[in-house]
Short mmCIF file of C-alpha atoms and ligand atoms in Angstrom, two decimals:
data_model
loop_
_atom_site.label_atom_id
_atom_site.label_comp_id
_atom_site.label_asym_id
_atom_site.label_seq_id
_atom_site.Cartn_x
_atom_site.Cartn_y
_atom_site.Cartn_z
CA MET S 554 2.77 13.83 -13.51
CA ALA S 555 2.09 10.10 -13.25
CA ARG S 556 0.10 9.31 -10.15
CA THR S 557 -0.09 5.69 -8.95
CA LYS S 558 -3.74 4.81 -8.58
CA ILE S 559 -5.16 3.72 -5.23
CA VAL S 560 -8.05 1.36 -4.62
CA ALA S 561 -9.09 1.55 -0.97
CA GLY S 562 -11.83 -0.46 0.71
CA ASN S 563 -13.76 1.18 3.52
CA TRP S 564 -15.32 -1.74 5.35
CA LYS S 565 -17.28 0.59 7.67
CA MET S 566 -18.81 -1.30 10.64
CA TYR S 567 -18.70 -4.69 8.97
CA THR S 568 -16.66 -7.87 9.54
CA LEU S 569 -15.80 -9.83 12.64
CA PRO S 570 -12.12 -10.80 12.87
CA ALA S 571 -12.54 -14.17 11.15
CA GLU S 572 -14.43 -12.55 8.27
CA ALA S 573 -11.82 -9.83 8.02
CA GLN S 574 -9.07 -12.40 7.85
CA ALA S 575 -10.80 -14.24 5.01
CA LEU S 576 -11.60 -11.07 3.06
CA ALA S 577 -8.19 -9.46 3.51
CA GLY S 578 -6.56 -12.81 2.67
CA ALA S 579 -8.47 -13.07 -0.61
CA VAL S 580 -7.55 -9.49 -1.56
CA ALA S 581 -3.91 -10.20 -0.66
CA SER S 582 -3.81 -13.37 -2.81
CA PHE S 583 -5.20 -11.43 -5.76
CA THR S 584 -2.89 -8.44 -5.31
CA GLY S 585 0.29 -10.33 -4.51
CA GLY S 586 3.30 -8.05 -4.65
CA SER S 587 1.81 -5.67 -7.21
CA LEU S 588 2.22 -2.00 -6.29
CA SER S 589 -0.03 -0.58 -9.00
CA PRO S 590 -2.67 0.19 -8.03
CA GLU S 591 -1.86 0.68 -4.38
CA VAL S 592 -4.41 -1.46 -2.51
CA VAL S 593 -5.61 -0.52 0.97
CA VAL S 594 -8.23 -2.16 3.18
CA CYS S 595 -9.76 -0.31 6.13
CA PRO S 596 -11.48 -2.69 8.57
CA PRO S 597 -13.10 -1.65 11.85
CA PHE S 598 -10.64 -1.35 14.75
CA THR S 599 -11.50 -4.78 16.20
CA SER S 600 -10.62 -6.51 12.92
CA LEU S 601 -7.37 -4.66 12.24
CA VAL S 602 -5.11 -7.29 13.80
CA ALA S 603 -6.71 -10.09 11.79
CA ALA S 604 -6.51 -8.12 8.52
CA ILE S 605 -2.90 -7.04 9.12
CA ALA S 606 -1.88 -10.66 9.68
CA ALA S 607 -3.72 -11.76 6.55
CA VAL S 608 -2.01 -9.29 4.19
CA LYS S 609 1.48 -9.68 5.66
CA SER S 610 3.19 -11.28 2.70
CA SER S 611 1.48 -9.08 0.08
CA ALA S 612 1.62 -5.44 -1.02
CA VAL S 613 -1.83 -4.75 0.45
CA LYS S 614 -1.81 -1.99 3.09
CA VAL S 615 -4.16 -1.59 6.02
CA GLY S 616 -5.74 1.59 7.32
CA GLY S 617 -7.97 2.78 10.14
CA GLN S 618 -11.32 4.48 9.54
CA ASN S 619 -10.70 7.26 12.08
CA MET S 620 -8.19 8.24 14.78
CA TYR S 621 -7.66 10.75 17.55
CA TRP S 622 -4.89 13.35 17.39
CA GLU S 623 -3.36 12.81 20.84
CA ASP S 624 -1.01 9.84 21.27
CA GLU S 625 -2.61 8.74 24.54
CA GLY S 626 -4.57 10.16 27.45
CA ALA S 627 -7.94 10.26 29.19
CA PHE S 628 -10.04 10.17 26.01
CA THR S 629 -12.48 7.33 26.62
CA GLY S 630 -13.44 5.45 23.50
CA GLU S 631 -10.80 6.98 21.25
CA VAL S 632 -7.95 5.27 19.38
CA SER S 633 -4.82 7.26 18.56
CA GLY S 634 -2.94 7.46 15.30
CA LYS S 635 0.11 6.18 17.15
CA MET S 636 -1.84 3.10 18.23
CA LEU S 637 -2.90 2.43 14.64
CA LEU S 638 0.63 2.93 13.34
CA THR S 639 2.14 0.65 15.97
CA LEU S 640 -0.35 -2.06 15.07
CA GLY S 641 0.74 -1.90 11.42
CA CYS S 642 -1.60 0.62 9.78
CA SER S 643 -0.05 2.84 7.15
CA HIS S 644 -3.24 4.69 6.17
CA VAL S 645 -6.18 6.32 7.92
CA ILE S 646 -9.49 7.63 6.59
CA LEU S 647 -10.33 11.06 7.99
CA GLY S 648 -13.55 13.06 7.87
CA HIS S 649 -15.75 10.47 6.19
CA SER S 650 -19.24 11.88 5.64
CA GLU S 651 -20.69 9.32 8.05
CA ARG S 652 -18.37 10.64 10.75
CA ARG S 653 -19.35 14.19 9.89
CA GLN S 654 -23.07 13.34 9.86
CA TYR S 655 -23.39 11.02 12.88
CA PHE S 656 -20.38 11.85 15.04
CA PHE S 657 -20.05 15.61 14.61
CA GLU S 658 -16.68 15.50 12.87
CA THR S 659 -15.71 18.96 11.61
CA ASP S 660 -13.09 20.34 9.25
CA PHE S 661 -11.29 21.61 12.35
CA SER S 662 -11.03 18.14 13.93
CA VAL S 663 -10.06 16.61 10.59
CA ASN S 664 -7.29 19.22 10.32
CA SER S 665 -5.90 18.27 13.76
CA LYS S 666 -6.04 14.57 12.91
CA LEU S 667 -4.48 15.17 9.51
CA LYS S 668 -1.49 16.98 11.00
CA LYS S 669 -1.03 14.21 13.55
CA ALA S 670 -1.26 11.44 10.96
CA LEU S 671 1.36 13.21 8.82
CA SER S 672 3.68 13.71 11.77
CA LEU S 673 3.50 9.94 12.34
CA GLY S 674 4.35 9.28 8.70
CA MET S 675 0.92 7.82 7.95
CA THR S 676 -1.05 8.44 4.75
CA PRO S 677 -4.34 10.18 5.50
CA ILE S 678 -7.29 9.78 3.13
CA VAL S 679 -9.24 13.01 3.59
CA CYS S 680 -12.92 12.82 2.63
CA VAL S 681 -14.94 15.70 1.23
CA GLY S 682 -18.24 15.90 -0.61
CA GLU S 683 -21.61 17.58 -0.82
CA THR S 684 -25.09 16.37 0.15
CA LEU S 685 -27.95 16.11 -2.33
CA ASP S 686 -29.52 19.34 -1.02
CA GLN S 687 -26.23 21.15 -1.46
CA ARG S 688 -25.80 19.84 -5.01
CA GLU S 689 -29.34 20.82 -5.94
CA ALA S 690 -28.73 24.31 -4.52
CA ASN S 691 -25.60 24.58 -6.73
CA GLN S 692 -23.37 24.69 -3.66
CA THR S 693 -21.05 21.79 -4.55
CA GLU S 694 -18.00 23.94 -5.24
CA GLN S 695 -18.54 26.15 -2.23
CA VAL S 696 -18.95 23.14 0.10
CA VAL S 697 -15.91 21.34 -1.24
CA ARG S 698 -13.82 24.53 -1.13
CA THR S 699 -14.72 25.11 2.54
CA GLN S 700 -13.87 21.49 3.38
CA ILE S 701 -10.53 21.50 1.56
CA GLU S 702 -9.54 24.86 3.02
CA GLY S 703 -10.49 23.81 6.55
CA CYS S 704 -8.96 20.35 6.43
CA TYR S 705 -5.70 21.49 4.76
CA ASP S 706 -5.27 24.65 6.81
CA GLY S 707 -1.64 25.24 7.80
CA LEU S 708 -0.17 22.37 5.78
CA THR S 709 2.99 22.79 3.74
CA ALA S 710 3.16 21.58 0.14
CA GLU S 711 5.49 18.79 1.25
CA GLN S 712 2.86 17.61 3.76
CA ALA S 713 -0.03 17.99 1.31
CA GLU S 714 1.76 15.76 -1.17
CA ARG S 715 1.64 12.89 1.33
CA THR S 716 -2.14 13.09 1.65
CA VAL S 717 -4.87 11.53 -0.45
CA VAL S 718 -8.22 13.25 -1.05
CA ALA S 719 -11.42 11.26 -1.46
CA TYR S 720 -14.28 13.06 -3.16
CA GLU S 721 -17.43 11.30 -1.99
CA PRO S 722 -20.70 12.98 -2.93
CA VAL S 723 -22.92 12.07 0.01
CA TRP S 724 -25.87 11.37 -2.29
CA ALA S 725 -23.88 8.65 -4.05
CA ILE S 726 -22.81 6.77 -0.89
CA GLY S 727 -24.59 3.46 -0.43
CA THR S 728 -27.42 4.60 -2.69
CA GLY S 729 -26.43 2.88 -5.92
CA LYS S 730 -26.41 6.35 -7.52
CA THR S 731 -22.94 6.92 -8.86
CA ALA S 732 -21.83 10.34 -10.01
CA SER S 733 -21.34 10.03 -13.76
CA PRO S 734 -17.67 9.96 -14.75
CA ALA S 735 -18.07 13.47 -16.18
CA GLN S 736 -19.82 14.78 -13.03
CA ALA S 737 -17.09 13.29 -10.83
CA GLU S 738 -14.27 14.54 -13.08
CA GLU S 739 -15.68 18.06 -12.94
CA VAL S 740 -15.39 18.13 -9.13
CA HIS S 741 -12.03 16.32 -9.11
CA SER S 742 -10.61 18.89 -11.47
CA PHE S 743 -12.05 21.65 -9.29
CA ILE S 744 -10.40 20.08 -6.22
CA ARG S 745 -7.06 19.84 -8.01
CA GLY S 746 -7.42 23.52 -8.87
CA LEU S 747 -7.99 24.36 -5.19
CA LEU S 748 -4.92 22.33 -4.22
CA ARG S 749 -2.90 24.05 -6.96
CA LYS S 750 -3.83 27.45 -5.55
CA LYS S 751 -2.73 26.37 -2.08
CA PHE S 752 0.27 24.18 -2.87
CA GLY S 753 1.39 25.09 -6.40
CA ASN S 754 2.66 22.33 -8.69
CA THR S 755 2.73 19.84 -5.84
CA ALA S 756 -1.01 19.49 -6.45
CA GLU S 757 -0.27 17.48 -9.60
CA GLY S 758 1.10 14.67 -7.45
CA ILE S 759 -1.79 14.48 -4.96
CA ARG S 760 -4.09 11.51 -5.52
CA ILE S 761 -7.82 12.30 -5.60
CA LEU S 762 -10.04 9.23 -5.22
CA TYR S 763 -13.72 8.99 -6.07
CA GLY S 764 -16.12 7.31 -3.65
CA GLY S 765 -19.84 6.61 -3.87
CA SER S 766 -21.28 3.38 -5.32
CA VAL S 767 -18.09 2.36 -7.11
CA LYS S 768 -18.75 -1.09 -8.58
CA PRO S 769 -16.92 -3.45 -10.94
CA ASP S 770 -19.05 -2.25 -13.86
CA ASN S 771 -18.43 1.49 -13.44
CA ALA S 772 -14.89 1.51 -12.02
CA ARG S 773 -12.96 1.43 -15.28
CA GLU S 774 -14.72 4.45 -16.75
CA LEU S 775 -14.44 6.45 -13.53
CA PHE S 776 -10.75 5.62 -13.15
CA SER S 777 -9.99 6.63 -16.73
CA GLN S 778 -10.89 10.28 -16.06
CA LEU S 779 -7.92 12.63 -16.00
CA ASN S 780 -8.20 13.63 -12.33
CA ILE S 781 -9.64 10.45 -10.84
CA ASP S 782 -6.77 8.54 -9.27
CA GLY S 783 -8.68 5.54 -7.94
CA GLY S 784 -11.54 4.85 -5.60
CA LEU S 785 -12.65 4.64 -2.00
CA VAL S 786 -15.04 1.73 -2.11
CA GLY S 787 -17.69 0.87 0.48
CA GLY S 788 -20.22 -1.89 -0.23
CA ALA S 789 -18.31 -3.47 -3.11
CA SER S 790 -15.18 -3.82 -0.95
CA LEU S 791 -16.91 -6.31 1.35
CA LYS S 792 -16.78 -9.10 -1.23
CA ALA S 793 -13.36 -10.11 -2.52
CA GLU S 794 -14.85 -10.93 -5.90
CA SER S 795 -16.14 -7.41 -6.56
CA PHE S 796 -13.25 -5.60 -4.84
CA ASN S 797 -10.67 -7.58 -6.84
CA LYS S 798 -12.49 -6.65 -10.05
CA ILE S 799 -12.24 -2.99 -9.07
CA ILE S 800 -8.51 -3.45 -8.43
CA GLU S 801 -8.27 -5.02 -11.87
CA ALA S 802 -10.06 -2.01 -13.37
CA ALA S 803 -7.38 0.29 -11.93
CA ARG S 804 -4.48 -1.68 -13.44
P1 13P B 618 -20.43 2.81 -1.16
O1 13P B 618 -19.35 2.34 -2.11
O2 13P B 618 -21.10 1.70 -0.44
O3 13P B 618 -21.37 3.75 -1.83
O4 13P B 618 -19.68 3.66 -0.02
C1 13P B 618 -18.79 4.66 -0.39
C2 13P B 618 -18.06 5.10 0.82
O5 13P B 618 -18.62 5.70 1.72
C3 13P B 618 -16.63 4.78 0.90
O6 13P B 618 -16.02 5.48 1.93
#
């Protein structure tokens, strides 16, 4: 099944609104109306408005980096999926390893957020991946299985098809250590197998992105693997020049 590739930029806690406008604008000029790959930028909440305005006349989509599963309420400091959607976000990153590590995000909370995002018609990008200790203890498959099972618990195949998985080995995030294309493909193929067990043939249509030190010089080889359907890019998404080259590599 042909899967349209996705190149998504996770800007993490970087960019003030003016910087976001310039960066998103440069990505939008490069992308134009092209729908392949699908291009998504995920600025911090305070820069969403600026980025959304900057990509308006292009095919670039904008996503949040997290959300809460209630629409509104007494939840100080939280931002709901409905708020993101209303602002103009089509995508949302869920369960990023930094949220798991520093903000106690669990598979259970990701599952609640995932169901909410789907009910709003948003596209969730669900992050999974093992730490270095877990990889060295040969626990990669076990860790990823637990995460996929927890995050996707109770979803129908129709819902699962509208999600995107991002496999981000924690040891490759921001370290300059990329998983080799073969190492990444091995886990991507394992993840597709897990999804196939849960959702049958629908799994063939689910995009699985790789994240962890994706750069212009390694993107093409990563993206040419059978089960790698694009990338979730951190550091290299903060400069239009490198992010646009990664988009080019996915074409
Ligand atoms: P880097 O590309 O900076 O390694 O970050 C990856 C990441 O965490 C994307 O979500």
